[in-house]
PDB file of N, CA, C and O in Angstrom:
ATOM      1  N   MET Z  37       0.860  -1.174   0.000  1.00  0.00           N
ATOM      2  CA  MET Z  37       0.000   0.000   0.000  1.00  0.00           C
ATOM      3  C   MET Z  37       0.904   1.233   0.000  1.00  0.00           C
ATOM      4  O   MET Z  37       1.821   1.354   0.776  1.00  0.00           O
ATOM      5  N   SER Z  38       0.598   2.133  -0.884  1.00  0.00           N
ATOM      6  CA  SER Z  38       1.381   3.350  -1.011  1.00  0.00           C
ATOM      7  C   SER Z  38       0.592   4.530  -0.450  1.00  0.00           C
ATOM      8  O   SER Z  38      -0.581   4.702  -0.759  1.00  0.00           O
ATOM      9  N   PHE Z  39       1.259   5.314   0.357  1.00  0.00           N
ATOM     10  CA  PHE Z  39       0.634   6.486   0.976  1.00  0.00           C
ATOM     11  C   PHE Z  39       1.242   7.737   0.372  1.00  0.00           C
ATOM     12  O   PHE Z  39       2.468   7.885   0.331  1.00  0.00           O
ATOM     13  N   ALA Z  40       0.408   8.658  -0.093  1.00  0.00           N
ATOM     14  CA  ALA Z  40       0.869   9.892  -0.731  1.00  0.00           C
ATOM     15  C   ALA Z  40       1.183  10.946   0.329  1.00  0.00           C
ATOM     16  O   ALA Z  40       0.431  11.897   0.542  1.00  0.00           O
ATOM     17  N   SER Z  41       2.337  10.780   0.980  1.00  0.00           N
ATOM     18  CA  SER Z  41       2.708  11.710   2.047  1.00  0.00           C
ATOM     19  C   SER Z  41       2.918  13.121   1.516  1.00  0.00           C
ATOM     20  O   SER Z  41       2.660  14.100   2.224  1.00  0.00           O
ATOM     21  N   GLU Z  42       3.356  13.238   0.250  1.00  0.00           N
ATOM     22  CA  GLU Z  42       3.571  14.571  -0.307  1.00  0.00           C
ATOM     23  C   GLU Z  42       2.271  15.364  -0.403  1.00  0.00           C
ATOM     24  O   GLU Z  42       2.266  16.587  -0.246  1.00  0.00           O
ATOM     25  N   ALA Z  43       1.143  14.687  -0.616  1.00  0.00           N
ATOM     26  CA  ALA Z  43      -0.154  15.377  -0.647  1.00  0.00           C
ATOM     27  C   ALA Z  43      -0.506  15.904   0.741  1.00  0.00           C
ATOM     28  O   ALA Z  43      -1.002  17.025   0.879  1.00  0.00           O
ATOM     29  N   LEU Z  44      -0.235  15.114   1.772  1.00  0.00           N
ATOM     30  CA  LEU Z  44      -0.482  15.543   3.146  1.00  0.00           C
ATOM     31  C   LEU Z  44       0.403  16.728   3.505  1.00  0.00           C
ATOM     32  O   LEU Z  44      -0.072  17.726   4.062  1.00  0.00           O
ATOM     33  N   ILE Z  45       1.671  16.649   3.167  1.00  0.00           N
ATOM     34  CA  ILE Z  45       2.609  17.734   3.470  1.00  0.00           C
ATOM     35  C   ILE Z  45       2.185  19.015   2.756  1.00  0.00           C
ATOM     36  O   ILE Z  45       2.184  20.095   3.353  1.00  0.00           O
ATOM     37  N   ALA Z  46       1.820  18.909   1.487  1.00  0.00           N
ATOM     38  CA  ALA Z  46       1.409  20.084   0.714  1.00  0.00           C
ATOM     39  C   ALA Z  46       0.149  20.716   1.305  1.00  0.00           C
ATOM     40  O   ALA Z  46       0.057  21.948   1.412  1.00  0.00           O
ATOM     41  N   ALA Z  47      -0.817  19.891   1.697  1.00  0.00           N
ATOM     42  CA  ALA Z  47      -2.052  20.420   2.284  1.00  0.00           C
ATOM     43  C   ALA Z  47      -1.765  21.112   3.614  1.00  0.00           C
ATOM     44  O   ALA Z  47      -2.336  22.166   3.908  1.00  0.00           O
ATOM     45  N   ALA Z  48      -0.887  20.531   4.410  1.00  0.00           N
ATOM     46  CA  ALA Z  48      -0.537  21.135   5.696  1.00  0.00           C
ATOM     47  C   ALA Z  48       0.187  22.462   5.490  1.00  0.00           C
ATOM     48  O   ALA Z  48      -0.136  23.460   6.148  1.00  0.00           O
ATOM     49  N   GLU Z  49       1.147  22.479   4.594  1.00  0.00           N
ATOM     50  CA  GLU Z  49       1.903  23.713   4.349  1.00  0.00           C
ATOM     51  C   GLU Z  49       1.015  24.810   3.777  1.00  0.00           C
ATOM     52  O   GLU Z  49       1.227  25.989   4.066  1.00  0.00           O
ATOM     53  N   ALA Z  50       0.021  24.439   2.987  1.00  0.00           N
ATOM     54  CA  ALA Z  50      -0.904  25.430   2.432  1.00  0.00           C
ATOM     55  C   ALA Z  50      -1.688  26.136   3.536  1.00  0.00           C
ATOM     56  O   ALA Z  50      -2.115  27.283   3.370  1.00  0.00           O
ATOM     57  N   ARG Z  51      -1.849  25.466   4.671  1.00  0.00           N
ATOM     58  CA  ARG Z  51      -2.554  26.056   5.810  1.00  0.00           C
ATOM     59  C   ARG Z  51      -1.592  26.637   6.849  1.00  0.00           C
ATOM     60  O   ARG Z  51      -1.997  27.006   7.946  1.00  0.00           O
ATOM     61  N   GLY Z  52      -0.307  26.649   6.511  1.00  0.00           N
ATOM     62  CA  GLY Z  52       0.681  27.225   7.416  1.00  0.00           C
ATOM     63  C   GLY Z  52       1.141  26.279   8.510  1.00  0.00           C
ATOM     64  O   GLY Z  52       1.732  26.718   9.492  1.00  0.00           O
ATOM     65  N   HIS Z  53       0.882  24.999   8.343  1.00  0.00           N
ATOM     66  CA  HIS Z  53       1.297  24.005   9.336  1.00  0.00           C
ATOM     67  C   HIS Z  53       2.569  23.343   8.812  1.00  0.00           C
ATOM     68  O   HIS Z  53       2.517  22.421   8.008  1.00  0.00           O
ATOM     69  N   HIS Z  54       3.707  23.817   9.276  1.00  0.00           N
ATOM     70  CA  HIS Z  54       4.994  23.327   8.792  1.00  0.00           C
ATOM     71  C   HIS Z  54       5.591  22.348   9.785  1.00  0.00           C
ATOM     72  O   HIS Z  54       5.726  22.655  10.961  1.00  0.00           O
ATOM     73  N   GLY Z  55       5.948  21.188   9.300  1.00  0.00           N
ATOM     74  CA  GLY Z  55       6.599  20.171  10.113  1.00  0.00           C
ATOM     75  C   GLY Z  55       5.629  19.256  10.820  1.00  0.00           C
ATOM     76  O   GLY Z  55       4.474  19.598  11.073  1.00  0.00           O
ATOM     77  N   PRO Z  56       6.092  18.049  11.149  1.00  0.00           N
ATOM     78  CA  PRO Z  56       5.243  17.053  11.786  1.00  0.00           C
ATOM     79  C   PRO Z  56       4.695  17.469  13.149  1.00  0.00           C
ATOM     80  O   PRO Z  56       3.577  17.101  13.506  1.00  0.00           O
ATOM     81  N   ALA Z  57       5.447  18.249  13.907  1.00  0.00           N
ATOM     82  CA  ALA Z  57       4.970  18.648  15.237  1.00  0.00           C
ATOM     83  C   ALA Z  57       3.723  19.524  15.132  1.00  0.00           C
ATOM     84  O   ALA Z  57       2.730  19.306  15.837  1.00  0.00           O
ATOM     85  N   GLU Z  58       3.769  20.514  14.247  1.00  0.00           N
ATOM     86  CA  GLU Z  58       2.598  21.388  14.055  1.00  0.00           C
ATOM     87  C   GLU Z  58       1.432  20.604  13.450  1.00  0.00           C
ATOM     88  O   GLU Z  58       0.283  20.789  13.839  1.00  0.00           O
ATOM     89  N   MET Z  59       1.739  19.720  12.512  1.00  0.00           N
ATOM     90  CA  MET Z  59       0.683  18.902  11.915  1.00  0.00           C
ATOM     91  C   MET Z  59       0.017  18.029  12.980  1.00  0.00           C
ATOM     92  O   MET Z  59      -1.209  17.895  13.001  1.00  0.00           O
ATOM     93  N   ALA Z  60       0.811  17.444  13.864  1.00  0.00           N
ATOM     94  CA  ALA Z  60       0.263  16.590  14.924  1.00  0.00           C
ATOM     95  C   ALA Z  60      -0.662  17.383  15.845  1.00  0.00           C
ATOM     96  O   ALA Z  60      -1.731  16.896  16.224  1.00  0.00           O
ATOM     97  N   ARG Z  61      -0.276  18.611  16.178  1.00  0.00           N
ATOM     98  CA  ARG Z  61      -1.145  19.454  17.023  1.00  0.00           C
ATOM     99  C   ARG Z  61      -2.465  19.737  16.321  1.00  0.00           C
ATOM    100  O   ARG Z  61      -3.526  19.657  16.930  1.00  0.00           O
ATOM    101  N   GLN Z  62      -2.408  20.057  15.048  1.00  0.00           N
ATOM    102  CA  GLN Z  62      -3.620  20.373  14.308  1.00  0.00           C
ATOM    103  C   GLN Z  62      -4.505  19.144  14.107  1.00  0.00           C
ATOM    104  O   GLN Z  62      -5.731  19.231  14.163  1.00  0.00           O
ATOM    105  N   LEU Z  63      -3.879  18.000  13.863  1.00  0.00           N
ATOM    106  CA  LEU Z  63      -4.621  16.753  13.643  1.00  0.00           C
ATOM    107  C   LEU Z  63      -5.102  16.122  14.950  1.00  0.00           C
ATOM    108  O   LEU Z  63      -5.956  15.236  14.929  1.00  0.00           O
ATOM    109  N   GLU Z  64      -4.507  16.563  16.065  1.00  0.00           N
ATOM    110  CA  GLU Z  64      -4.803  15.997  17.385  1.00  0.00           C
ATOM    111  C   GLU Z  64      -4.489  14.505  17.442  1.00  0.00           C
ATOM    112  O   GLU Z  64      -5.271  13.689  17.929  1.00  0.00           O
ATOM    113  N   VAL Z  65      -3.301  14.175  16.904  1.00  0.00           N
ATOM    114  CA  VAL Z  65      -2.780  12.805  16.962  1.00  0.00           C
ATOM    115  C   VAL Z  65      -1.342  12.886  17.453  1.00  0.00           C
ATOM    116  O   VAL Z  65      -0.722  13.952  17.405  1.00  0.00           O
ATOM    117  N   PRO Z  66      -0.779  11.772  17.923  1.00  0.00           N
ATOM    118  CA  PRO Z  66       0.599  11.796  18.413  1.00  0.00           C
ATOM    119  C   PRO Z  66       1.608  12.199  17.329  1.00  0.00           C
ATOM    120  O   PRO Z  66       1.467  11.824  16.157  1.00  0.00           O
ATOM    121  N   TYR Z  67       2.613  12.948  17.760  1.00  0.00           N
ATOM    122  CA  TYR Z  67       3.678  13.397  16.864  1.00  0.00           C
ATOM    123  C   TYR Z  67       4.311  12.232  16.125  1.00  0.00           C
ATOM    124  O   TYR Z  67       4.550  12.306  14.913  1.00  0.00           O
ATOM    125  N   LEU Z  68       4.597  11.145  16.823  1.00  0.00           N
ATOM    126  CA  LEU Z  68       5.284  10.016  16.218  1.00  0.00           C
ATOM    127  C   LEU Z  68       4.469   9.432  15.059  1.00  0.00           C
ATOM    128  O   LEU Z  68       5.039   9.022  14.041  1.00  0.00           O
ATOM    129  N   ASN Z  69       3.153   9.426  15.170  1.00  0.00           N
ATOM    130  CA  ASN Z  69       2.314   8.958  14.063  1.00  0.00           C
ATOM    131  C   ASN Z  69       2.538   9.814  12.826  1.00  0.00           C
ATOM    132  O   ASN Z  69       2.758   9.296  11.733  1.00  0.00           O
ATOM    133  N   VAL Z  70       2.456  11.127  12.992  1.00  0.00           N
ATOM    134  CA  VAL Z  70       2.615  12.037  11.858  1.00  0.00           C
ATOM    135  C   VAL Z  70       4.021  11.912  11.273  1.00  0.00           C
ATOM    136  O   VAL Z  70       4.189  11.865  10.052  1.00  0.00           O
ATOM    137  N   TYR Z  71       5.009  11.838  12.127  1.00  0.00           N
ATOM    138  CA  TYR Z  71       6.385  11.690  11.658  1.00  0.00           C
ATOM    139  C   TYR Z  71       6.511  10.440  10.783  1.00  0.00           C
ATOM    140  O   TYR Z  71       7.117  10.478   9.709  1.00  0.00           O
ATOM    141  N   ARG Z  72       5.934   9.349  11.212  1.00  0.00           N
ATOM    142  CA  ARG Z  72       6.006   8.103  10.442  1.00  0.00           C
ATOM    143  C   ARG Z  72       5.233   8.207   9.132  1.00  0.00           C
ATOM    144  O   ARG Z  72       5.630   7.620   8.133  1.00  0.00           O
ATOM    145  N   TRP Z  73       4.133   8.954   9.132  1.00  0.00           N
ATOM    146  CA  TRP Z  73       3.381   9.133   7.881  1.00  0.00           C
ATOM    147  C   TRP Z  73       4.184   9.935   6.877  1.00  0.00           C
ATOM    148  O   TRP Z  73       4.271   9.566   5.711  1.00  0.00           O
ATOM    149  N   VAL Z  74       4.750  11.058   7.300  1.00  0.00           N
ATOM    150  CA  VAL Z  74       5.443  11.940   6.353  1.00  0.00           C
ATOM    151  C   VAL Z  74       6.779  11.362   5.892  1.00  0.00           C
ATOM    152  O   VAL Z  74       7.266  11.744   4.826  1.00  0.00           O
ATOM    153  N   THR Z  75       7.362  10.446   6.662  1.00  0.00           N
ATOM    154  CA  THR Z  75       8.611   9.808   6.237  1.00  0.00           C
ATOM    155  C   THR Z  75       8.360   8.512   5.476  1.00  0.00           C
ATOM    156  O   THR Z  75       9.304   7.883   5.011  1.00  0.00           O
ATOM    157  N   GLY Z  76       7.095   8.113   5.347  1.00  0.00           N
ATOM    158  CA  GLY Z  76       6.760   6.913   4.595  1.00  0.00           C
ATOM    159  C   GLY Z  76       6.940   5.616   5.350  1.00  0.00           C
ATOM    160  O   GLY Z  76       6.894   4.545   4.760  1.00  0.00           O
ATOM    161  N   ARG Z  77       7.133   5.683   6.644  1.00  0.00           N
ATOM    162  CA  ARG Z  77       7.326   4.465   7.438  1.00  0.00           C
ATOM    163  C   ARG Z  77       6.009   3.754   7.730  1.00  0.00           C
ATOM    164  O   ARG Z  77       5.989   2.538   7.865  1.00  0.00           O
ATOM    165  N   ASN Z  78       4.931   4.505   7.863  1.00  0.00           N
ATOM    166  CA  ASN Z  78       3.618   3.933   8.168  1.00  0.00           C
ATOM    167  C   ASN Z  78       2.554   4.623   7.334  1.00  0.00           C
ATOM    168  O   ASN Z  78       2.752   5.719   6.818  1.00  0.00           O
ATOM    169  N   THR Z  79       1.404   3.980   7.281  1.00  0.00           N
ATOM    170  CA  THR Z  79       0.217   4.540   6.639  1.00  0.00           C
ATOM    171  C   THR Z  79      -0.797   4.816   7.744  1.00  0.00           C
ATOM    172  O   THR Z  79      -0.933   4.009   8.668  1.00  0.00           O
ATOM    173  N   PRO Z  80      -1.504   5.917   7.677  1.00  0.00           N
ATOM    174  CA  PRO Z  80      -2.493   6.221   8.728  1.00  0.00           C
ATOM    175  C   PRO Z  80      -3.588   5.151   8.803  1.00  0.00           C
ATOM    176  O   PRO Z  80      -4.014   4.610   7.784  1.00  0.00           O
ATOM    177  N   ASN Z  81      -4.033   4.886  10.017  1.00  0.00           N
ATOM    178  CA  ASN Z  81      -5.168   3.990  10.206  1.00  0.00           C
ATOM    179  C   ASN Z  81      -6.452   4.793   9.979  1.00  0.00           C
ATOM    180  O   ASN Z  81      -6.409   5.955   9.591  1.00  0.00           O
ATOM    181  N   ALA Z  82      -7.592   4.186  10.237  1.00  0.00           N
ATOM    182  CA  ALA Z  82      -8.883   4.848   9.993  1.00  0.00           C
ATOM    183  C   ALA Z  82      -9.028   6.133  10.803  1.00  0.00           C
ATOM    184  O   ALA Z  82      -9.537   7.138  10.299  1.00  0.00           O
ATOM    185  N   VAL Z  83      -8.566   6.123  12.045  1.00  0.00           N
ATOM    186  CA  VAL Z  83      -8.653   7.320  12.889  1.00  0.00           C
ATOM    187  C   VAL Z  83      -7.763   8.429  12.318  1.00  0.00           C
ATOM    188  O   VAL Z  83      -8.167   9.592  12.244  1.00  0.00           O
ATOM    189  N   GLY Z  84      -6.564   8.076  11.894  1.00  0.00           N
ATOM    190  CA  GLY Z  84      -5.653   9.051  11.302  1.00  0.00           C
ATOM    191  C   GLY Z  84      -6.196   9.615  10.001  1.00  0.00           C
ATOM    192  O   GLY Z  84      -6.126  10.819   9.750  1.00  0.00           O
ATOM    193  N   LEU Z  85      -6.748   8.747   9.158  1.00  0.00           N
ATOM    194  CA  LEU Z  85      -7.326   9.214   7.894  1.00  0.00           C
ATOM    195  C   LEU Z  85      -8.505  10.154   8.140  1.00  0.00           C
ATOM    196  O   LEU Z  85      -8.661  11.156   7.446  1.00  0.00           O
ATOM    197  N   ALA Z  86      -9.312   9.842   9.152  1.00  0.00           N
ATOM    198  CA  ALA Z  86     -10.443  10.727   9.481  1.00  0.00           C
ATOM    199  C   ALA Z  86      -9.945  12.091   9.951  1.00  0.00           C
ATOM    200  O   ALA Z  86     -10.505  13.123   9.578  1.00  0.00           O
ATOM    201  N   ALA Z  87      -8.891  12.107  10.743  1.00  0.00           N
ATOM    202  CA  ALA Z  87      -8.327  13.373  11.224  1.00  0.00           C
ATOM    203  C   ALA Z  87      -7.756  14.186  10.058  1.00  0.00           C
ATOM    204  O   ALA Z  87      -7.932  15.405   9.997  1.00  0.00           O
ATOM    205  N   ILE Z  88      -7.100  13.515   9.122  1.00  0.00           N
ATOM    206  CA  ILE Z  88      -6.542  14.197   7.951  1.00  0.00           C
ATOM    207  C   ILE Z  88      -7.660  14.780   7.100  1.00  0.00           C
ATOM    208  O   ILE Z  88      -7.586  15.925   6.658  1.00  0.00           O
ATOM    209  N   GLU Z  89      -8.709  14.016   6.891  1.00  0.00           N
ATOM    210  CA  GLU Z  89      -9.832  14.519   6.090  1.00  0.00           C
ATOM    211  C   GLU Z  89     -10.509  15.702   6.773  1.00  0.00           C
ATOM    212  O   GLU Z  89     -10.823  16.704   6.136  1.00  0.00           O
ATOM    213  N   ARG Z  90     -10.707  15.590   8.064  1.00  0.00           N
ATOM    214  CA  ARG Z  90     -11.364  16.667   8.828  1.00  0.00           C
ATOM    215  C   ARG Z  90     -10.513  17.946   8.828  1.00  0.00           C
ATOM    216  O   ARG Z  90     -11.034  19.044   8.659  1.00  0.00           O
ATOM    217  N   THR Z  91      -9.213  17.806   8.971  1.00  0.00           N
ATOM    218  CA  THR Z  91      -8.328  18.958   9.101  1.00  0.00           C
ATOM    219  C   THR Z  91      -7.891  19.538   7.759  1.00  0.00           C
ATOM    220  O   THR Z  91      -7.862  20.754   7.593  1.00  0.00           O
ATOM    221  N   TYR Z  92      -7.555  18.665   6.814  1.00  0.00           N
ATOM    222  CA  TYR Z  92      -6.978  19.125   5.554  1.00  0.00           C
ATOM    223  C   TYR Z  92      -7.846  18.857   4.328  1.00  0.00           C
ATOM    224  O   TYR Z  92      -7.492  19.253   3.225  1.00  0.00           O
ATOM    225  N   GLY Z  93      -8.956  18.160   4.503  1.00  0.00           N
ATOM    226  CA  GLY Z  93      -9.863  17.917   3.388  1.00  0.00           C
ATOM    227  C   GLY Z  93      -9.387  16.876   2.391  1.00  0.00           C
ATOM    228  O   GLY Z  93      -9.921  16.785   1.292  1.00  0.00           O
ATOM    229  N   LEU Z  94      -8.391  16.087   2.758  1.00  0.00           N
ATOM    230  CA  LEU Z  94      -7.886  15.042   1.876  1.00  0.00           C
ATOM    231  C   LEU Z  94      -8.583  13.725   2.181  1.00  0.00           C
ATOM    232  O   LEU Z  94      -8.573  13.274   3.326  1.00  0.00           O
ATOM    233  N   THR Z  95      -9.156  13.096   1.178  1.00  0.00           N
ATOM    234  CA  THR Z  95      -9.843  11.823   1.379  1.00  0.00           C
ATOM    235  C   THR Z  95      -8.840  10.677   1.311  1.00  0.00           C
ATOM    236  O   THR Z  95      -7.724  10.835   0.807  1.00  0.00           O
ATOM    237  N   SER Z  96      -9.262   9.517   1.763  1.00  0.00           N
ATOM    238  CA  SER Z  96      -8.399   8.338   1.700  1.00  0.00           C
ATOM    239  C   SER Z  96      -8.088   7.982   0.252  1.00  0.00           C
ATOM    240  O   SER Z  96      -7.001   7.487  -0.045  1.00  0.00           O
ATOM    241  N   ASP Z  97      -9.007   8.246  -0.678  1.00  0.00           N
ATOM    242  CA  ASP Z  97      -8.739   7.980  -2.090  1.00  0.00           C
ATOM    243  C   ASP Z  97      -7.587   8.836  -2.612  1.00  0.00           C
ATOM    244  O   ASP Z  97      -6.800   8.391  -3.441  1.00  0.00           O
ATOM    245  N   ALA Z  98      -7.478  10.051  -2.132  1.00  0.00           N
ATOM    246  CA  ALA Z  98      -6.397  10.934  -2.557  1.00  0.00           C
ATOM    247  C   ALA Z  98      -5.074  10.539  -1.912  1.00  0.00           C
ATOM    248  O   ALA Z  98      -4.009  10.722  -2.504  1.00  0.00           O
ATOM    249  N   LEU Z  99      -5.132   9.975  -0.715  1.00  0.00           N
ATOM    250  CA  LEU Z  99      -3.918   9.633   0.022  1.00  0.00           C
ATOM    251  C   LEU Z  99      -3.410   8.233  -0.254  1.00  0.00           C
ATOM    252  O   LEU Z  99      -2.213   7.958  -0.141  1.00  0.00           O
ATOM    253  N   ILE Z 100      -4.318   7.320  -0.593  1.00  0.00           N
ATOM    254  CA  ILE Z 100      -3.939   5.931  -0.852  1.00  0.00           C
ATOM    255  C   ILE Z 100      -4.508   5.558  -2.225  1.00  0.00           C
ATOM    256  O   ILE Z 100      -5.602   4.993  -2.326  1.00  0.00           O
ATOM    257  N   PRO Z 101      -3.797   5.892  -3.299  1.00  0.00           N
ATOM    258  CA  PRO Z 101      -4.317   5.733  -4.650  1.00  0.00           C
ATOM    259  C   PRO Z 101      -4.762   4.317  -5.018  1.00  0.00           C
ATOM    260  O   PRO Z 101      -5.780   4.157  -5.684  1.00  0.00           O
ATOM    261  N   GLU Z 102      -4.049   3.276  -4.605  1.00  0.00           N
ATOM    262  CA  GLU Z 102      -4.432   1.908  -4.967  1.00  0.00           C
ATOM    263  C   GLU Z 102      -5.792   1.537  -4.395  1.00  0.00           C
ATOM    264  O   GLU Z 102      -6.486   0.717  -4.934  1.00  0.00           O
ATOM    265  N   GLN Z 103      -6.118   2.122  -3.255  1.00  0.00           N
ATOM    266  CA  GLN Z 103      -7.383   1.814  -2.606  1.00  0.00           C
ATOM    267  C   GLN Z 103      -8.552   2.188  -3.528  1.00  0.00           C
ATOM    268  O   GLN Z 103      -9.544   1.491  -3.596  1.00  0.00           O
ATOM    269  N   ALA Z 104      -8.432   3.281  -4.269  1.00  0.00           N
ATOM    270  CA  ALA Z 104      -9.485   3.718  -5.174  1.00  0.00           C
ATOM    271  C   ALA Z 104      -9.613   2.777  -6.354  1.00  0.00           C
ATOM    272  O   ALA Z 104     -10.700   2.549  -6.877  1.00  0.00           O
ATOM    273  N   ALA Z 105      -8.500   2.178  -6.796  1.00  0.00           N
ATOM    274  CA  ALA Z 105      -8.512   1.281  -7.949  1.00  0.00           C
ATOM    275  C   ALA Z 105      -9.028  -0.108  -7.600  1.00  0.00           C
ATOM    276  O   ALA Z 105      -9.469  -0.841  -8.463  1.00  0.00           O
ATOM    277  N   ALA Z 106      -8.984  -0.482  -6.338  1.00  0.00           N
ATOM    278  CA  ALA Z 106      -9.391  -1.841  -5.921  1.00  0.00           C
ATOM    279  C   ALA Z 106     -10.887  -2.018  -5.968  1.00  0.00           C
ATOM    280  O   ALA Z 106     -11.685  -1.182  -5.977  1.00  0.00           O
TER     281      ALA Z 106
END
């Protein structure tokens, strides 16, 4: 499964949220989760994807392209 971390980073920066620490505060999730997402080590779970959609307006289809094709 491939996660489009660059889309998350771009959406965060567009709102003035630079770096994983600021993104974690805005998403209300642990810093380590966000750090792992933006470095490509992990993919967000359902709770993380919901927080990303709520905060940045990115859907799971935009973040996990293969999921839309399946």
